[in-house]
Structures are given as C-alpha cells and as structure tokens.
PDB file of C-alpha atoms in Angstrom:
ATOM      1  CA  UNK A1463     -11.256 -53.188  62.848  1.00 60.00           C
ATOM      2  CA  UNK A1464     -11.007 -49.565  61.755  1.00 66.00           C
ATOM      3  CA  UNK A1465     -10.600 -48.939  58.067  1.00 73.00           C
ATOM      4  CA  UNK A1466      -9.249 -45.984  56.187  1.00 81.00           C
ATOM      5  CA  UNK A1467      -8.355 -45.495  52.555  1.00 85.00           C
ATOM      6  CA  UNK A1468      -4.609 -45.559  51.931  1.00 89.00           C
ATOM      7  CA  UNK A1469      -3.070 -42.781  49.871  1.00 91.00           C
ATOM      8  CA  UNK A1470      -1.286 -43.625  46.631  1.00 91.00           C
ATOM      9  CA  UNK A1471       2.412 -44.082  47.408  1.00 94.00           C
ATOM     10  CA  UNK A1472       5.645 -45.054  45.681  1.00 95.00           C
ATOM     11  CA  UNK A1473       6.335 -47.765  48.275  1.00 96.00           C
ATOM     12  CA  UNK A1474       4.431 -50.874  49.455  1.00 94.00           C
ATOM     13  CA  UNK A1475       2.002 -50.295  52.320  1.00 93.00           C
ATOM     14  CA  UNK A1476       0.581 -52.841  54.716  1.00 93.00           C
ATOM     15  CA  UNK A1477      -3.223 -52.964  54.693  1.00 92.00           C
ATOM     16  CA  UNK A1478      -6.116 -54.813  56.329  1.00 89.00           C
ATOM     17  CA  UNK A1479      -8.508 -55.446  53.439  1.00 90.00           C
ATOM     18  CA  UNK A1480      -8.007 -56.188  49.750  1.00 86.00           C
ATOM     19  CA  UNK A1481     -10.096 -55.370  46.716  1.00 82.00           C
ATOM     20  CA  UNK A1482      -8.982 -57.930  44.173  1.00 76.00           C
ATOM     21  CA  UNK A1483      -9.366 -56.128  40.891  1.00 79.00           C
ATOM     22  CA  UNK A1484      -5.678 -57.016  40.694  1.00 83.00           C
ATOM     23  CA  UNK A1485      -4.377 -59.413  43.347  1.00 86.00           C
ATOM     24  CA  UNK A1486      -1.101 -61.324  43.587  1.00 89.00           C
ATOM     25  CA  UNK A1487      -1.188 -64.374  45.830  1.00 92.00           C
ATOM     26  CA  UNK A1488       1.920 -66.473  46.419  1.00 94.00           C
ATOM     27  CA  UNK A1489       1.923 -70.264  46.304  1.00 96.00           C
ATOM     28  CA  UNK A1490       2.834 -70.212  49.991  1.00 96.00           C
ATOM     29  CA  UNK A1491      -0.396 -68.367  50.811  1.00 96.00           C
ATOM     30  CA  UNK A1492      -2.494 -70.696  48.637  1.00 96.00           C
ATOM     31  CA  UNK A1493      -0.916 -73.690  50.398  1.00 96.00           C
ATOM     32  CA  UNK A1494      -1.790 -72.184  53.805  1.00 96.00           C
ATOM     33  CA  UNK A1495      -5.318 -70.847  53.295  1.00 96.00           C
ATOM     34  CA  UNK A1496      -6.419 -72.104  49.893  1.00 95.00           C
ATOM     35  CA  UNK A1497      -7.968 -69.930  47.220  1.00 92.00           C
ATOM     36  CA  UNK A1498     -11.240 -67.981  47.056  1.00 91.00           C
ATOM     37  CA  UNK A1499     -14.236 -69.378  48.904  1.00 90.00           C
ATOM     38  CA  UNK A1500     -16.499 -71.140  46.382  1.00 91.00           C
ATOM     39  CA  UNK A1501     -19.596 -69.637  47.988  1.00 92.00           C
ATOM     40  CA  UNK A1502     -18.900 -66.268  46.324  1.00 92.00           C
ATOM     41  CA  UNK A1503     -19.620 -65.786  42.638  1.00 89.00           C
ATOM     42  CA  UNK A1504     -18.449 -62.250  41.853  1.00 83.00           C
ATOM     43  CA  UNK A1505     -17.723 -59.767  44.603  1.00 84.00           C
ATOM     44  CA  UNK A1506     -17.004 -60.174  48.296  1.00 91.00           C
ATOM     45  CA  UNK A1507     -14.580 -63.087  47.754  1.00 93.00           C
ATOM     46  CA  UNK A1508     -11.660 -60.657  47.801  1.00 92.00           C
ATOM     47  CA  UNK A1509     -12.699 -59.209  51.145  1.00 93.00           C
ATOM     48  CA  UNK A1510     -13.276 -62.699  52.555  1.00 95.00           C
ATOM     49  CA  UNK A1511      -9.873 -63.837  51.270  1.00 95.00           C
ATOM     50  CA  UNK A1512      -8.047 -60.897  52.811  1.00 94.00           C
ATOM     51  CA  UNK A1513      -9.724 -61.445  56.188  1.00 95.00           C
ATOM     52  CA  UNK A1514      -8.846 -65.156  56.003  1.00 95.00           C
ATOM     53  CA  UNK A1515      -5.239 -64.179  55.324  1.00 96.00           C
ATOM     54  CA  UNK A1516      -5.146 -61.833  58.307  1.00 94.00           C
ATOM     55  CA  UNK A1517      -6.701 -64.517  60.504  1.00 94.00           C
ATOM     56  CA  UNK A1518      -3.892 -66.835  59.345  1.00 94.00           C
ATOM     57  CA  UNK A1519      -1.271 -64.206  60.275  1.00 96.00           C
ATOM     58  CA  UNK A1520      -0.494 -63.508  56.624  1.00 96.00           C
ATOM     59  CA  UNK A1521       0.178 -59.806  56.042  1.00 95.00           C
ATOM     60  CA  UNK A1522      -1.513 -57.922  53.205  1.00 94.00           C
ATOM     61  CA  UNK A1523       0.414 -55.402  51.155  1.00 93.00           C
ATOM     62  CA  UNK A1524      -0.728 -52.706  48.761  1.00 91.00           C
ATOM     63  CA  UNK A1525       1.602 -52.443  45.772  1.00 92.00           C
ATOM     64  CA  UNK A1526       3.238 -49.088  45.088  1.00 93.00           C
ATOM     65  CA  UNK A1527       1.805 -46.896  42.355  1.00 90.00           C
ATOM     66  CA  UNK A1528      -1.073 -47.905  40.096  1.00 87.00           C
ATOM     67  CA  UNK A1529      -1.391 -51.459  38.734  1.00 86.00           C
ATOM     68  CA  UNK A1530      -4.549 -50.903  36.673  1.00 83.00           C
ATOM     69  CA  UNK A1531      -7.520 -48.644  36.158  1.00 80.00           C
ATOM     70  CA  UNK A1532     -11.226 -49.519  36.367  1.00 75.00           C
ATOM     71  CA  UNK A1533     -14.141 -47.308  35.456  1.00 74.00           C
ATOM     72  CA  UNK A1534     -15.900 -46.006  38.561  1.00 64.00           C
ATOM     73  CA  UNK A1535     -19.099 -48.029  38.608  1.00 60.00           C
ATOM     74  CA  UNK A1536     -20.810 -46.887  41.757  1.00 58.00           C
ATOM     75  CA  UNK A1537     -23.638 -44.534  42.350  1.00 52.00           C
ATOM     76  CA  UNK A1538     -27.294 -44.992  43.122  1.00 54.00           C
ATOM     77  CA  UNK A1539     -27.123 -48.742  42.658  1.00 56.00           C
ATOM     78  CA  UNK A1540     -30.280 -49.386  44.654  1.00 62.00           C
ATOM     79  CA  UNK A1541     -32.164 -48.285  41.529  1.00 70.00           C
ATOM     80  CA  UNK A1542     -34.590 -45.604  42.588  1.00 73.00           C
ATOM     81  CA  UNK A1543     -37.317 -45.326  39.980  1.00 80.00           C
ATOM     82  CA  UNK A1544     -37.470 -48.980  38.910  1.00 85.00           C
ATOM     83  CA  UNK A1545     -40.025 -51.534  40.007  1.00 90.00           C
ATOM     84  CA  UNK A1546     -39.764 -53.400  43.292  1.00 92.00           C
ATOM     85  CA  UNK A1547     -39.463 -56.659  41.343  1.00 93.00           C
ATOM     86  CA  UNK A1548     -36.432 -55.289  39.460  1.00 91.00           C
ATOM     87  CA  UNK A1549     -34.819 -53.986  42.679  1.00 91.00           C
ATOM     88  CA  UNK A1550     -35.245 -57.404  44.322  1.00 93.00           C
ATOM     89  CA  UNK A1551     -33.731 -59.087  41.255  1.00 92.00           C
ATOM     90  CA  UNK A1552     -30.778 -56.676  41.456  1.00 90.00           C
ATOM     91  CA  UNK A1553     -30.425 -57.329  45.209  1.00 92.00           C
ATOM     92  CA  UNK A1554     -30.043 -61.068  44.575  1.00 93.00           C
ATOM     93  CA  UNK A1555     -27.731 -60.677  41.563  1.00 91.00           C
ATOM     94  CA  UNK A1556     -23.991 -61.420  42.005  1.00 88.00           C
ATOM     95  CA  UNK A1557     -23.289 -58.088  40.279  1.00 84.00           C
ATOM     96  CA  UNK A1558     -25.870 -56.318  42.420  1.00 86.00           C
ATOM     97  CA  UNK A1559     -25.998 -56.622  46.195  1.00 88.00           C
ATOM     98  CA  UNK A1560     -25.334 -60.395  46.146  1.00 92.00           C
ATOM     99  CA  UNK A1561     -27.865 -60.848  48.953  1.00 94.00           C
ATOM    100  CA  UNK A1562     -27.050 -64.418  50.075  1.00 95.00           C
ATOM    101  CA  UNK A1563     -23.300 -63.985  49.653  1.00 96.00           C
ATOM    102  CA  UNK A1564     -23.258 -60.681  51.507  1.00 96.00           C
ATOM    103  CA  UNK A1565     -25.219 -62.055  54.460  1.00 97.00           C
ATOM    104  CA  UNK A1566     -22.944 -65.138  54.530  1.00 97.00           C
ATOM    105  CA  UNK A1567     -19.901 -62.819  54.683  1.00 97.00           C
ATOM    106  CA  UNK A1568     -21.406 -60.650  57.430  1.00 97.00           C
ATOM    107  CA  UNK A1569     -22.402 -63.709  59.470  1.00 98.00           C
ATOM    108  CA  UNK A1570     -18.906 -65.182  59.091  1.00 97.00           C
ATOM    109  CA  UNK A1571     -16.884 -62.089  60.076  1.00 96.00           C
ATOM    110  CA  UNK A1572     -19.250 -59.628  61.751  1.00 96.00           C
ATOM    111  CA  UNK A1573     -22.082 -61.720  63.247  1.00 98.00           C
ATOM    112  CA  UNK A1574     -23.224 -58.984  65.621  1.00 98.00           C
ATOM    113  CA  UNK A1575     -24.017 -56.842  62.554  1.00 97.00           C
ATOM    114  CA  UNK A1576     -26.126 -59.480  60.800  1.00 98.00           C
ATOM    115  CA  UNK A1577     -29.529 -58.117  61.925  1.00 98.00           C
ATOM    116  CA  UNK A1578     -28.464 -54.552  61.066  1.00 96.00           C
ATOM    117  CA  UNK A1579     -27.119 -55.596  57.650  1.00 95.00           C
ATOM    118  CA  UNK A1580     -30.282 -57.548  56.865  1.00 96.00           C
ATOM    119  CA  UNK A1581     -32.517 -54.594  57.772  1.00 95.00           C
ATOM    120  CA  UNK A1582     -30.406 -52.046  55.902  1.00 91.00           C
ATOM    121  CA  UNK A1583     -30.330 -54.154  52.741  1.00 92.00           C
ATOM    122  CA  UNK A1584     -34.107 -54.471  52.734  1.00 93.00           C
ATOM    123  CA  UNK A1585     -34.491 -50.759  53.533  1.00 90.00           C
ATOM    124  CA  UNK A1586     -32.396 -49.962  50.490  1.00 88.00           C
ATOM    125  CA  UNK A1587     -34.631 -52.149  48.296  1.00 91.00           C
ATOM    126  CA  UNK A1588     -38.061 -51.400  49.781  1.00 91.00           C
ATOM    127  CA  UNK A1589     -37.572 -47.685  50.456  1.00 89.00           C
ATOM    128  CA  UNK A1590     -34.891 -46.418  48.036  1.00 86.00           C
ATOM    129  CA  UNK A1591     -36.154 -42.838  48.308  1.00 83.00           C
ATOM    130  CA  UNK A1592     -35.314 -42.887  52.040  1.00 80.00           C
ATOM    131  CA  UNK A1593     -31.901 -44.375  51.291  1.00 76.00           C
ATOM    132  CA  UNK A1594     -31.275 -41.686  48.647  1.00 76.00           C
ATOM    133  CA  UNK A1595     -32.096 -38.948  51.093  1.00 77.00           C
ATOM    134  CA  UNK A1596     -29.818 -40.130  53.901  1.00 74.00           C
ATOM    135  CA  UNK A1597     -27.011 -41.816  51.947  1.00 69.00           C
ATOM    136  CA  UNK A1598     -23.687 -40.117  52.499  1.00 60.00           C
ATOM    137  CA  UNK A1599     -22.057 -38.973  49.280  1.00 51.00           C
ATOM    138  CA  UNK A1600     -18.574 -40.349  48.651  1.00 44.00           C
TER     139      UNK A1600
END
C-alpha cells in the first residue's frame, strides 16, 4: 500500500486510510464489520477500522472541505531530555506510543515489519538524541 496525503477539495475523495477525529460510519458498515476493535484504547483504532473496511471491500471516502479543526499536537514526542523511566512510561501510554497496541496493529496488518517496528520504537525511547538527529521534519 502506498500512501499520500490528499489535498483539500470541494468534492468527496476515495482514500485508503482514515484518521477518525471525525468519522461517519453507516449502520450497513457496522453490521458488516462491527465497530472499533476493543484492543485499542485511544489511537490506532481508526487506522485498524479503515483497513478492516478495505479488507471487507467497503470503500473509504474523505468528505469535501473541512469538518473540524484540531490543534497540531505533534513534535518531538519521544521526549528528549526527560528520564528513561518517563520515556518508557510515555511509550506505554495510550496517548503516547501505545506500545502494545501499536505492535498488535503492526503484527495484524504488516507482520513483516514487526521486528523493524519493535527496534525503531525502542531506539526512539533508548536513544532519543539519535532519533532527533535523523528524524525527517514534516
């Protein structure tokens, strides 16, 4: 699967992955594939749900225009400058890296990337200064 960010448009666009800050799901879809996987507590459920929909031959559509606005909350989330104990706590937090949930998701949809994902997550936590240096800026 190749992903690219869709440009804002005045018409609906078909897409391959959904971020569910705002998500409309029809009763038909719920009847076919259920609702969010209970294993996820905060993030990742939306990505899992959209991949389940695609697997069930249910198309995903991006609504036209803007449906809502969220503050940009990304950045150096791996917490350079805080203790290792705090970084590990953040890694396991549902609002952090959601360690167990993330690895469950990777294993479910991208099993060949599980070793890579595991190593990269721990690299981010154990050596944040290395991550900072080589992280691509968005």
